[in-house]
Coordinates of C-alpha atoms and ligand atoms in Angstrom, one line a residue:
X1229 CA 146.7 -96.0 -47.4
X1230 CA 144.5 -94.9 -50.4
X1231 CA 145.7 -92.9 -53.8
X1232 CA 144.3 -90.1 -55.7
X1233 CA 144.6 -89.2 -59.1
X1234 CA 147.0 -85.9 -59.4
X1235 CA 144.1 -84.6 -61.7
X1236 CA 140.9 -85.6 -59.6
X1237 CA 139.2 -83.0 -57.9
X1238 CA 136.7 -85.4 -57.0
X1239 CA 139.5 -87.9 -55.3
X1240 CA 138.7 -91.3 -56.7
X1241 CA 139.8 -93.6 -54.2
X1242 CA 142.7 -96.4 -55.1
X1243 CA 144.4 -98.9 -53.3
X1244 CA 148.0 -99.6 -53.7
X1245 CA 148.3 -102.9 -55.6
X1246 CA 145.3 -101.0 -57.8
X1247 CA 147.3 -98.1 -58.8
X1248 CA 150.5 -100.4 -59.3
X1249 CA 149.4 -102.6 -61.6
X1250 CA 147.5 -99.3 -63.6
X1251 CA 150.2 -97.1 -63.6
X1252 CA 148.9 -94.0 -64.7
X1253 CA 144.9 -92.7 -63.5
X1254 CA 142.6 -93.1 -66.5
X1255 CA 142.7 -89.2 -66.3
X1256 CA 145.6 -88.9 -67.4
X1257 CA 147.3 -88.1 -63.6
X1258 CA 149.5 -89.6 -62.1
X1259 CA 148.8 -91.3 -58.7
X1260 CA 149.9 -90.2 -55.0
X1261 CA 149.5 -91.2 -51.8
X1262 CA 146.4 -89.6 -49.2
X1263 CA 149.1 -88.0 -47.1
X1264 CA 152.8 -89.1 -46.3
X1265 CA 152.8 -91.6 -43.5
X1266 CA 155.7 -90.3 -40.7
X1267 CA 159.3 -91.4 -40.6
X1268 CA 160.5 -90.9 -36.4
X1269 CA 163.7 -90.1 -35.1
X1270 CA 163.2 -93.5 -32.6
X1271 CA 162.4 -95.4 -36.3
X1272 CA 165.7 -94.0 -38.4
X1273 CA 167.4 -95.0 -35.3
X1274 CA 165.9 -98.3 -35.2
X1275 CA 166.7 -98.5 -39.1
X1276 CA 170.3 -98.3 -38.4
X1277 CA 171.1 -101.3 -37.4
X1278 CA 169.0 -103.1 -40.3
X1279 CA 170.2 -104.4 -43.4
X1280 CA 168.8 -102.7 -46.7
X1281 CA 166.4 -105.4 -47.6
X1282 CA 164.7 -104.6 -43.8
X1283 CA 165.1 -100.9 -44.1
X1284 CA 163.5 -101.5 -47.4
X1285 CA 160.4 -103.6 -46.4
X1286 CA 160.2 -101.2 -43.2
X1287 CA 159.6 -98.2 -45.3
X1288 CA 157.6 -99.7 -47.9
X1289 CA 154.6 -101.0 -45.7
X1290 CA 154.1 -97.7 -44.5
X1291 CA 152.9 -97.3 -48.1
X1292 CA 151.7 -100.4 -49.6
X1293 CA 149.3 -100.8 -46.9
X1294 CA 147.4 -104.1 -48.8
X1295 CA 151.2 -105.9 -49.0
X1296 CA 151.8 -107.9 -46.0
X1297 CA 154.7 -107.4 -44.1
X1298 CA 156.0 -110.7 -44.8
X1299 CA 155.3 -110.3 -48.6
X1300 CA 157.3 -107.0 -48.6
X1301 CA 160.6 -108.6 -46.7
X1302 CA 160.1 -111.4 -49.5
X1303 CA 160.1 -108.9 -52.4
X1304 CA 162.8 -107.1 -50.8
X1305 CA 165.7 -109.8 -50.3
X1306 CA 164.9 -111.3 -53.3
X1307 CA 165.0 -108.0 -55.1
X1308 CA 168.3 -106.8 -52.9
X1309 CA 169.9 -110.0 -52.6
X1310 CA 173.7 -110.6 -52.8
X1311 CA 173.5 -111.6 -56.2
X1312 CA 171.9 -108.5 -57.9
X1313 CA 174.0 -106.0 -55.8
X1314 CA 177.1 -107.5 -54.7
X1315 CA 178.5 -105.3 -51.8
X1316 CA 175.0 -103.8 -50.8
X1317 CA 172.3 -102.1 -52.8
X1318 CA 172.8 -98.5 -52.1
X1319 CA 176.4 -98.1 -50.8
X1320 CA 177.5 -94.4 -49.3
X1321 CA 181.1 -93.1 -50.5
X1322 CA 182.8 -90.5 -48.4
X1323 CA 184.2 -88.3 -51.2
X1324 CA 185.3 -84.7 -49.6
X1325 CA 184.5 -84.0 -46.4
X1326 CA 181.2 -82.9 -46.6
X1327 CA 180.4 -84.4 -49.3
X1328 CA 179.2 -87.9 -50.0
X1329 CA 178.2 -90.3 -53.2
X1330 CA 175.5 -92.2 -52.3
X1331 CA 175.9 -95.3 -55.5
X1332 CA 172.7 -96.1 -56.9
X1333 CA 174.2 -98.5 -59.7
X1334 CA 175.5 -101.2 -58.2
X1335 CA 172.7 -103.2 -59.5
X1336 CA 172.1 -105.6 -62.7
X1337 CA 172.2 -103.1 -64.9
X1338 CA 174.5 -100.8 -63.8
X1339 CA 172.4 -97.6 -63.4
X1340 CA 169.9 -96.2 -61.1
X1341 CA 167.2 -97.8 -62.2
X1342 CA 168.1 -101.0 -60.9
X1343 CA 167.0 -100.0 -57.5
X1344 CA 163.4 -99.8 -58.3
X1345 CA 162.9 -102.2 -61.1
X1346 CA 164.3 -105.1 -59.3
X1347 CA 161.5 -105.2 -57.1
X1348 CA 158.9 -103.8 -58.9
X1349 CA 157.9 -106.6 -60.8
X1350 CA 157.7 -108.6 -57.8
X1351 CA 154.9 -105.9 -56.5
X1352 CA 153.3 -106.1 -59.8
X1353 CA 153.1 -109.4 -59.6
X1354 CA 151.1 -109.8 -56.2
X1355 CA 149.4 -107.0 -57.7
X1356 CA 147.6 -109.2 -60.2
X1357 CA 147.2 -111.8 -57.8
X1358 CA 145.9 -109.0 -55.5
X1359 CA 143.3 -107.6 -58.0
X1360 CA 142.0 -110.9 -59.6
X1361 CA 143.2 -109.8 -62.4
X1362 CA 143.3 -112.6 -65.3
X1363 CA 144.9 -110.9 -68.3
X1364 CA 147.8 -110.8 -69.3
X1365 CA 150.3 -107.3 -68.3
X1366 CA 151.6 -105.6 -71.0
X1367 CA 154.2 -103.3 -69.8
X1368 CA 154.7 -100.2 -72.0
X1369 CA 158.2 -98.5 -71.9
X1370 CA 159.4 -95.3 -73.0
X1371 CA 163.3 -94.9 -72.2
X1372 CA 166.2 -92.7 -72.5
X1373 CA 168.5 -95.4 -71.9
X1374 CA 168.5 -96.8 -68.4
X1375 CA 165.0 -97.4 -67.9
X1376 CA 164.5 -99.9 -70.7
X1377 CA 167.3 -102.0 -70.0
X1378 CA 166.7 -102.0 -66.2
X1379 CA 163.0 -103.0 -67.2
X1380 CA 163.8 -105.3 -69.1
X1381 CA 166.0 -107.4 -66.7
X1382 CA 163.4 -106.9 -64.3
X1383 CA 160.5 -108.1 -66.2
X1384 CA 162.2 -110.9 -67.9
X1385 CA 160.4 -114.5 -68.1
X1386 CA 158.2 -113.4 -65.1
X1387 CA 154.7 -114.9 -65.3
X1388 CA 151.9 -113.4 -67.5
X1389 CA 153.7 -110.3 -67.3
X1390 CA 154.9 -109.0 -70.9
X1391 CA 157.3 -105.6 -71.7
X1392 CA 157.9 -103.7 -75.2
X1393 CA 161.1 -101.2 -74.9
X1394 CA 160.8 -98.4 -77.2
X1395 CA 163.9 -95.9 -76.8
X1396 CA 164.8 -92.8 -79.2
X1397 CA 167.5 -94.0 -81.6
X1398 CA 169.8 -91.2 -81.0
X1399 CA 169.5 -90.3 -77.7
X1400 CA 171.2 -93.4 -76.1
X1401 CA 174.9 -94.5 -75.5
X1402 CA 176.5 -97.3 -77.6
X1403 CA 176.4 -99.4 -74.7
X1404 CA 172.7 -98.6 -73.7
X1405 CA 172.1 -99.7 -77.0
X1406 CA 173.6 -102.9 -77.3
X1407 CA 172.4 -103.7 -73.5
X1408 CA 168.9 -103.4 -75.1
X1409 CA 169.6 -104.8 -78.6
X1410 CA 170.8 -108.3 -76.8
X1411 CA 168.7 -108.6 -74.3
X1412 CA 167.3 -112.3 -73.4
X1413 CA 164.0 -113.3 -72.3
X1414 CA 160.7 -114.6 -73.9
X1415 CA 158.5 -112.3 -73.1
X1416 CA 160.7 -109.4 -73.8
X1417 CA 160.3 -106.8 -77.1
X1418 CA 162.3 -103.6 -77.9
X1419 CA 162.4 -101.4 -80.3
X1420 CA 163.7 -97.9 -81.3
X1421 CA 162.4 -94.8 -82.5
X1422 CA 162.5 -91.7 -85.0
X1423 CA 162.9 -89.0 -82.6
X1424 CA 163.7 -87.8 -79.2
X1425 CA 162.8 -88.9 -75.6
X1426 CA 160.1 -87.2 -75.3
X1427 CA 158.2 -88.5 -78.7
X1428 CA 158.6 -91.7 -77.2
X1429 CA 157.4 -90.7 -74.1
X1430 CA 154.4 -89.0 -75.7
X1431 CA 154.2 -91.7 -77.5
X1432 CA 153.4 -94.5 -74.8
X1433 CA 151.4 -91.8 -73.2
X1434 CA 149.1 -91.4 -76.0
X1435 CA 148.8 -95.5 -75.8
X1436 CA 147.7 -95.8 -72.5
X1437 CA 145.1 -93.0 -72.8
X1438 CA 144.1 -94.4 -76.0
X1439 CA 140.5 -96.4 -75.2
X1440 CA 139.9 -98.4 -78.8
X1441 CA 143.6 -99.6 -77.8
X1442 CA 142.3 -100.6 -74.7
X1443 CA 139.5 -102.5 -76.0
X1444 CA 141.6 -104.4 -78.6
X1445 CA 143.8 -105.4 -76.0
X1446 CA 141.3 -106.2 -73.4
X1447 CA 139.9 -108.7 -76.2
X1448 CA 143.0 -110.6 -76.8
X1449 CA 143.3 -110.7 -73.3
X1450 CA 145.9 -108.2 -72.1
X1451 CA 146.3 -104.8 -69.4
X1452 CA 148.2 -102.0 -70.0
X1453 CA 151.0 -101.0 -67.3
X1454 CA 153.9 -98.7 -67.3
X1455 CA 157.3 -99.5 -65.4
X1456 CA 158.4 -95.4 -66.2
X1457 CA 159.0 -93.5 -63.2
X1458 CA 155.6 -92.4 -63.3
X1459 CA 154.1 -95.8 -61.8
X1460 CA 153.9 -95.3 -58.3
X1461 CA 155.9 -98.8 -57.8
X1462 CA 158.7 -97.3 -59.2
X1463 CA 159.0 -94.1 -56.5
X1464 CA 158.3 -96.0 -53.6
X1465 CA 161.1 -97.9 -53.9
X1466 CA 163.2 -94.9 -53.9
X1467 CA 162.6 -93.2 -50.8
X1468 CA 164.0 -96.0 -49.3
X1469 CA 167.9 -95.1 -50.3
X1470 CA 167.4 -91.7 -49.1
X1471 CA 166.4 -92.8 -45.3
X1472 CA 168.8 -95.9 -46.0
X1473 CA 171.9 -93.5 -46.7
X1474 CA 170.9 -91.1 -43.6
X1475 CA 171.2 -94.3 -41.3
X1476 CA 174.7 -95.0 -43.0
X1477 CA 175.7 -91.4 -42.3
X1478 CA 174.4 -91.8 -38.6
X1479 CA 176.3 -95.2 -38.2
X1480 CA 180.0 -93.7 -39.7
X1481 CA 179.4 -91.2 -36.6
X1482 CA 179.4 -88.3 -40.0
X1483 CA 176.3 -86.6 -38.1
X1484 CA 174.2 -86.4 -35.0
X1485 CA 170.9 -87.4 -35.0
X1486 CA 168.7 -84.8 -36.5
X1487 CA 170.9 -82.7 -38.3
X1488 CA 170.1 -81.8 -42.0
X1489 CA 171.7 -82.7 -45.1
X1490 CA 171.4 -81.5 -48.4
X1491 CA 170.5 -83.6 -51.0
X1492 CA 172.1 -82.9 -55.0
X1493 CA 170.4 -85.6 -57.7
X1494 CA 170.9 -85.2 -61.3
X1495 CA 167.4 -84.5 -62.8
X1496 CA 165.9 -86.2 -66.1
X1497 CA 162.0 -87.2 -64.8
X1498 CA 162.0 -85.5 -62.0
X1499 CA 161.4 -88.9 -60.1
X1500 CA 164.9 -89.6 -58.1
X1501 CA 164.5 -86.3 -56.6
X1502 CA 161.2 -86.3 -55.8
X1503 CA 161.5 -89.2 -53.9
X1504 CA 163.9 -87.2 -51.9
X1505 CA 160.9 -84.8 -51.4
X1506 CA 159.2 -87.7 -49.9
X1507 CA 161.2 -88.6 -47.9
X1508 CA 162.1 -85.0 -46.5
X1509 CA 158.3 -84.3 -46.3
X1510 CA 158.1 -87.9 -44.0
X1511 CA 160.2 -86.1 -41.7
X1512 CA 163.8 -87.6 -42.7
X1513 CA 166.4 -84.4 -42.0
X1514 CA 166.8 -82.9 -45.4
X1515 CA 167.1 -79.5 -45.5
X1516 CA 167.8 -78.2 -49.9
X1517 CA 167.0 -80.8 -52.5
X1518 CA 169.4 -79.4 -55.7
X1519 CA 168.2 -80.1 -58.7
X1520 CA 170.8 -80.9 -61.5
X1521 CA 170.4 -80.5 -64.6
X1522 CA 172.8 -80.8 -68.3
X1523 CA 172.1 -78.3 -71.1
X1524 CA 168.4 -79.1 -71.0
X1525 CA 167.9 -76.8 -68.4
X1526 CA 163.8 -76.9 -68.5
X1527 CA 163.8 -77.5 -64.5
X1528 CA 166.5 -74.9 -63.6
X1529 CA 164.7 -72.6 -65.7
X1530 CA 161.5 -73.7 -63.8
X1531 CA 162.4 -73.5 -60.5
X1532 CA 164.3 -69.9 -61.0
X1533 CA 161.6 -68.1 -62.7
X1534 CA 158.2 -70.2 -62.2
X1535 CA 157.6 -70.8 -65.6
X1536 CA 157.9 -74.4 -67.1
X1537 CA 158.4 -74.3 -71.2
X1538 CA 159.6 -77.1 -73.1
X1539 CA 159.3 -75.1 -76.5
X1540 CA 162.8 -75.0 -76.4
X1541 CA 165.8 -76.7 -78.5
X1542 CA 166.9 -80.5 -77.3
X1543 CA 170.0 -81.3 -76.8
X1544 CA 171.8 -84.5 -77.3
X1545 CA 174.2 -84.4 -74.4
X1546 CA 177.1 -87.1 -72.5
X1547 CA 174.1 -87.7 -70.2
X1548 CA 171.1 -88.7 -72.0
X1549 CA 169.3 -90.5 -69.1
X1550 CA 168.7 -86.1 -68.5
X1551 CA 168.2 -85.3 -71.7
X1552 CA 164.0 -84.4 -71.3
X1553 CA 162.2 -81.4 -71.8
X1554 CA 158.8 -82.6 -69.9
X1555 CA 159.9 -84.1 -66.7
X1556 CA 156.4 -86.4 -66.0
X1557 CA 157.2 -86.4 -61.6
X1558 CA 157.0 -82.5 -61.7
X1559 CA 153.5 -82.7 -61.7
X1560 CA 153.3 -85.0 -58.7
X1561 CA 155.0 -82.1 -56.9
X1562 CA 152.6 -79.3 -58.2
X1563 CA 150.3 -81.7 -56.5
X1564 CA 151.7 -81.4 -53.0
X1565 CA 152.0 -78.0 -53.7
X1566 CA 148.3 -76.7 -54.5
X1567 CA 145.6 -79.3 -55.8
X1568 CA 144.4 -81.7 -57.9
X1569 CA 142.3 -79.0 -60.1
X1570 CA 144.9 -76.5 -60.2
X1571 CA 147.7 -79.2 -61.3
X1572 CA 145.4 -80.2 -63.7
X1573 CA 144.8 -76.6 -64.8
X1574 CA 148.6 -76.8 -65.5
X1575 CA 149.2 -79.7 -66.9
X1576 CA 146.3 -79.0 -69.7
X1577 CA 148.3 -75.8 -70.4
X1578 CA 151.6 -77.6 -71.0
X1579 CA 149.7 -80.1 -73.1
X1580 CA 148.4 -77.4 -75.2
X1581 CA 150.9 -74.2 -75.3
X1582 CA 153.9 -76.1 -74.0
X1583 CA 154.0 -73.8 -70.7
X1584 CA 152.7 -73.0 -67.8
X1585 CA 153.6 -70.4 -64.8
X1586 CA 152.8 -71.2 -61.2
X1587 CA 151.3 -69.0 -58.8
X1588 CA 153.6 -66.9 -56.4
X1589 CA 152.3 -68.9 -53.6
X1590 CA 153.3 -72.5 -55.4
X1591 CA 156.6 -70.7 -56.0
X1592 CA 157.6 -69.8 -52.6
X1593 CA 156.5 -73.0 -51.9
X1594 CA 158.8 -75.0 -54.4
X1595 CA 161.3 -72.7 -53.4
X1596 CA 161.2 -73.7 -49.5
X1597 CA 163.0 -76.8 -50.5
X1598 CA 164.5 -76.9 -54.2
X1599 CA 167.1 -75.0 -56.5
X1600 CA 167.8 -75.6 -59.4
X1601 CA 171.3 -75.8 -61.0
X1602 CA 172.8 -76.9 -64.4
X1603 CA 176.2 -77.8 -66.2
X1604 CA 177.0 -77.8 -69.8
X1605 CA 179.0 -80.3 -71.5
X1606 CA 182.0 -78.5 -70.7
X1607 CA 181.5 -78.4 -67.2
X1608 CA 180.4 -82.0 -66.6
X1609 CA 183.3 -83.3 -68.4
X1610 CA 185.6 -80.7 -66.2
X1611 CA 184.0 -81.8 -63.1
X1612 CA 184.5 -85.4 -63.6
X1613 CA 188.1 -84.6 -64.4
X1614 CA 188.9 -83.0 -61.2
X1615 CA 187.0 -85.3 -59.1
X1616 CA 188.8 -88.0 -60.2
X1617 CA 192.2 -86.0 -59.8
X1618 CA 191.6 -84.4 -56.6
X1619 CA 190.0 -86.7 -54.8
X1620 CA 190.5 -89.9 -56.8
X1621 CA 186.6 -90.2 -57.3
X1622 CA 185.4 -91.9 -60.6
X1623 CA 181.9 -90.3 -61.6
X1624 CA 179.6 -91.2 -64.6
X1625 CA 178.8 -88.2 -66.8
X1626 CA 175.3 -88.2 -65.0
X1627 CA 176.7 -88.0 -61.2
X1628 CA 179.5 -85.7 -62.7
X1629 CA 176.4 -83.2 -63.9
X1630 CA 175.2 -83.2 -60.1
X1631 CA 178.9 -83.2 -58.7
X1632 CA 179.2 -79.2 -60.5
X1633 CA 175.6 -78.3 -59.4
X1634 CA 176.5 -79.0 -55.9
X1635 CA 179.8 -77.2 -56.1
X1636 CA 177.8 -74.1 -57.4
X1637 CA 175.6 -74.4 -54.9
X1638 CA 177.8 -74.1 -52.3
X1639 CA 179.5 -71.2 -54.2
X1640 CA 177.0 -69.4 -54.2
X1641 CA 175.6 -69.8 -50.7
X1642 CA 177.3 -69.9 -47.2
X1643 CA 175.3 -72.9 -46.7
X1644 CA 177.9 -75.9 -45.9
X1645 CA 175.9 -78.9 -44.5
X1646 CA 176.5 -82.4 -45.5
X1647 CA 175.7 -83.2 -48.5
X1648 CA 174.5 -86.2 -50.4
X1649 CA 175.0 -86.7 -54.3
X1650 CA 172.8 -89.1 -56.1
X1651 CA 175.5 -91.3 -58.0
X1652 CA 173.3 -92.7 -60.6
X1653 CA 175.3 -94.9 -63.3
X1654 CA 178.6 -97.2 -63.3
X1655 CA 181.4 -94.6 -64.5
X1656 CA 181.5 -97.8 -67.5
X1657 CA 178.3 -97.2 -68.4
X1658 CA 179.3 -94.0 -70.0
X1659 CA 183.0 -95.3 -70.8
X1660 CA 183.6 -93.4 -74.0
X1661 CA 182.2 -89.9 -72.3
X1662 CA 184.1 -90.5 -69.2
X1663 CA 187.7 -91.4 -71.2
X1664 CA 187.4 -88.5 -73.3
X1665 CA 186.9 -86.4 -69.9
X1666 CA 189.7 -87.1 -68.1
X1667 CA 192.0 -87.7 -70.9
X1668 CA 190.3 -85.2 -73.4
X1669 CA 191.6 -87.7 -75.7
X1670 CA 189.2 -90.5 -77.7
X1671 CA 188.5 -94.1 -76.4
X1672 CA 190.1 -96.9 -79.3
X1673 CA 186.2 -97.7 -79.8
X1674 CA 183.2 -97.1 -78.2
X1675 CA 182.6 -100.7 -76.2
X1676 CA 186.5 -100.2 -76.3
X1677 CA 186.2 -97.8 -74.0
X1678 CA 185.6 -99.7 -71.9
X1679 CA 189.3 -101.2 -71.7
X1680 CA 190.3 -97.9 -71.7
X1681 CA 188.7 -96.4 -68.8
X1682 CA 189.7 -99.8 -67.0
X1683 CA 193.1 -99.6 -68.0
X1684 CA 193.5 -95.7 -67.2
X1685 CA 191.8 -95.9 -64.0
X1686 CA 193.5 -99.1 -63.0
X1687 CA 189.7 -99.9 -62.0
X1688 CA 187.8 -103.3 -63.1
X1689 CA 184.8 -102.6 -65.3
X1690 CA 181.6 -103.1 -63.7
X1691 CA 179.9 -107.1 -64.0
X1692 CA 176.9 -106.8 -65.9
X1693 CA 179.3 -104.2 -68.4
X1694 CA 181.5 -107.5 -69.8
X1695 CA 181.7 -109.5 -72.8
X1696 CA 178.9 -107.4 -74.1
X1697 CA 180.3 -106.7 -77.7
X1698 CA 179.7 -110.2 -77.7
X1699 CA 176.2 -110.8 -77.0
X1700 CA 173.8 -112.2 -80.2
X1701 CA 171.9 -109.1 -81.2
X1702 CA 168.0 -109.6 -81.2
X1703 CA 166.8 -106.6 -81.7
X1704 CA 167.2 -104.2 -84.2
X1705 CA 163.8 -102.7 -85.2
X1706 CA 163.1 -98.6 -86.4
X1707 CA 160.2 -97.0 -86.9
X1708 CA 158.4 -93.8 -86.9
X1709 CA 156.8 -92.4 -83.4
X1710 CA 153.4 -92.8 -85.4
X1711 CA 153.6 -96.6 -85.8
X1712 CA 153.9 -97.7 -81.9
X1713 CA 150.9 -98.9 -81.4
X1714 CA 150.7 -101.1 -84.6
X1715 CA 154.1 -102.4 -83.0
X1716 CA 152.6 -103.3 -79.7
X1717 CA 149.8 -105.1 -81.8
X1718 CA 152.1 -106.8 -83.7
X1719 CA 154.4 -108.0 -80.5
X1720 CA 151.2 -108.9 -78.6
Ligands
PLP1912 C1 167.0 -92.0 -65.1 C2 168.4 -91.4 -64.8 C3 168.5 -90.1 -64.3 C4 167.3 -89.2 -64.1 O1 166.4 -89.7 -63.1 P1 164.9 -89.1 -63.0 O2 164.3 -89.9 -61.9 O3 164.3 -89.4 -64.3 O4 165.0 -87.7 -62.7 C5 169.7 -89.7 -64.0 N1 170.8 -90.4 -64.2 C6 170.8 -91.7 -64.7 C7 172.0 -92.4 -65.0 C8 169.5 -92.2 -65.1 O5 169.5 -93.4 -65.6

């Protein structure tokens, strides 16, 4: 399987371990597979009786074509083990029913992320080995929260590879924060930033496409790579729940073979849910892929009217993994959608004006699959309220944001398949948000909350979520989005 640049007309041909260990096409694009490999009836049937390590591995070599198969069942077990997701990786929860929580979080870190980056650094490490590569990896992270942390417990003490955090001082939780500020490791670095996601986004983006940076870190001996959802090695790994949770809904007898399900995922980078795209476009039986989205309602804008503009206000909301106005994956899907030249038409306008409107004909064909939904803080924390009372279901402020979208959906539409919501973070994770939700009362203190939530819910906070008040600090390090790369220097 080769990869293309989503900005190369002239279709640059890369290999998988290539692009992993790159990250993002010199170009500025992001990379994507030739064409989607297919995912049979007779082979989700086959799946079903696998564990999610072989379901995994299974799905994966049909993309990582220079992995062996034997290198990917490796990566996988170790990266799914016991250990890391005690009770399985990517469990299904019958909530309503029609409606089912498929739990991303049950991972290391306690959010989404987990599901990606604990095997990612495995591929990027055969990835090296792969390329000949003898430098040193420097991962470059930009984070709203989960990312960073879930990086950084990926990446930790792994060999030759190194990773600098930066995340936007305001726009994470308490918790978030202190996961990151304590985090152990020697080769690990984090530090926060003046500004909002997206500065620290555009920041590490402006890095990587930076080429005297490149030089003065190819002399002391280092690479670039990114661990964001935009690195290939972190989408992969993604389509895998989707087909994973269809075989779990197959084996509970919830639906026949071949029937569709709708898919709801709450939205920040656009890279959870395009994954689902993926997998829909493999041939896995997804029928609408709902979009969720909080108060920064760029994408539901986006996919009502055609016109993508982040010149809008940001707001700092109870679910700040969402809280983007540029949401990088949405250009992987205008690539699947027209071309490379047109996409990078696009993506030039966006860089310069700050929007861009698709053609009719992209339109219809976004529309054939997505629609776009949002909830305000109000109706996130009044969703997560009733799902817990009703049906006794304990959502994050995240899965609580796609829990209203697809309730409106269904509102609004006759349509009443099965329907699959992405459950991205441990209800803790967000303990303070969540508290004041149900109870519309506040928590004692913030990492207090977390007794709270525990006690109220008669629930045990999640692992990797204890004794984390009392973890040494390490890091504690502002500075301006300007100053980033004189901080990499300086770490490196
Ligand atoms: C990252 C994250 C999201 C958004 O996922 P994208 O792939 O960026 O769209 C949603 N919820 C949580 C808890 C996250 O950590």
């Amino acid at each position: 399987m080769t990869y293309y640049s989503t900005r190369d007309a002239k279709q640059t041909k890369f290999y998988s371990a290539q692009i992993i260990k790159q990250g993002l096409a010199s170009d500025g694009g992001l990379f994507v597979p030739e064409e989607l490999p297919a995912i049979t009836e007779q082979e989700l049937q086959m799946l079903c009786s696998k564990t999610y390590s072989e379901r995994a591995a299974y799905v994966l070599s049909k993309f990582l074509t220079d992995y062996s198969m034997e290198e990917l069942m490796q990566d996988c077990e170790a990266a799914y083990c016991e250990a890391s997701f005690p009770g399985g990786a990517a469990p299904l929860k019958k909530v309503t029913d029609s409606l089912y929580s498929l739990e991303l979080w049950h991972g290391p870190t306690a959010a989404f992320k987990d599901m990606a980056l604990q095997i990612m650094p495995r591929l990027l490490s055969r990835a090296l080995v792969k390329t000949g590569e003898d430098h040193t990896a420097l991962i470059l992270v930009a984070t709203s929260g989960d990312t960073g942390k879930a990086a950084l417990e990926g990446y930790k003490d792994i060999d030759r590879i190194k990773i600098i955090v930066f995340y936007p001082i305001d726009g994470v939780s308490k918790v978030q924060k202190l996961q990151m500020a304590t985090q152990t490791g020697n080769n690990v670095h984090v530090c926060a930033i003046k500004g909002n996601f997206d500065d620290a986004q555009n920041g590490v983006k402006k890095i990587f496409s930076d080429p005297d940076a490149k030089k003065q870190l190819d002399k002391n001996g280092y690479i670039l790579s990114s661990a964001n959802s935009i690195n290939w090695g972190r989408l992969a790994p993604q389509i895998v729940y989707y087909i994973s949770a269809y075989c779990d809904l197959l084996n509970a007898g919830e639906i026949a073979c071949g029937e569709a399900v709708n898919v709801c995922v709450p939205t920040g980078n656009f890279g959870n849910i395009f994954a689902a795209y993926l997998a829909k476009n493999m041939g896995l039986p997804l029928d609408k892929l709902i979009c969720a989205s909080n108060s920064n309602n760029v994408l539901t804008e986006f996919l009502e009217t055609g016109t993508y503009d982040r010149n809008r206000k940001f707001h700092v909301t109870m679910s700040p993994s969402m809280d983007i106005l540029i949401s990088s994956n949405l250009e992987r899907l205008l690539y699947f959608v027209s071309d490379a030249e047109q996409t990078a038409a696009y993506m030039a306008q966006l860089n310069q004006e700050g929007r861009y409107t698709v053609s009719q004909d992209i339109k219809q064909k976004i529309d054939d699959t997505f629609v776009g939904y949002c909830a305000n803080e109000e109706q996130t924390a009044q969703t997560l309220k009733n799902f817990y009372q009703a049906y006794g279901y304990l959502a994050d402020t995240h899965t609580s944001v796609a829990l209203h979208c697809a309730e409106q959906y269904r509102k609004d539409t006759a349509d009443q398949k099965k329907m699959i919501v992405a459950s991205t973070a441990s209800p803790y994770k967000f303990a303070a948000d969540v508290y004041r939700s149900i109870t519309e009362k506040e928590a004692s203190a913030d990492t207090g909350a977390l007794q709270d939530l525990s006690a109220l819910t008669n629930t045990d906070i999640t692992p990797p979520l204890c004794g984390l008040s009392e973890k040494p600090v390490r890091f504690d390090r502002t500075i301006d989005p300007a100053e980033m790369l004189e901080e990499v220097y300086r770490f490196m």
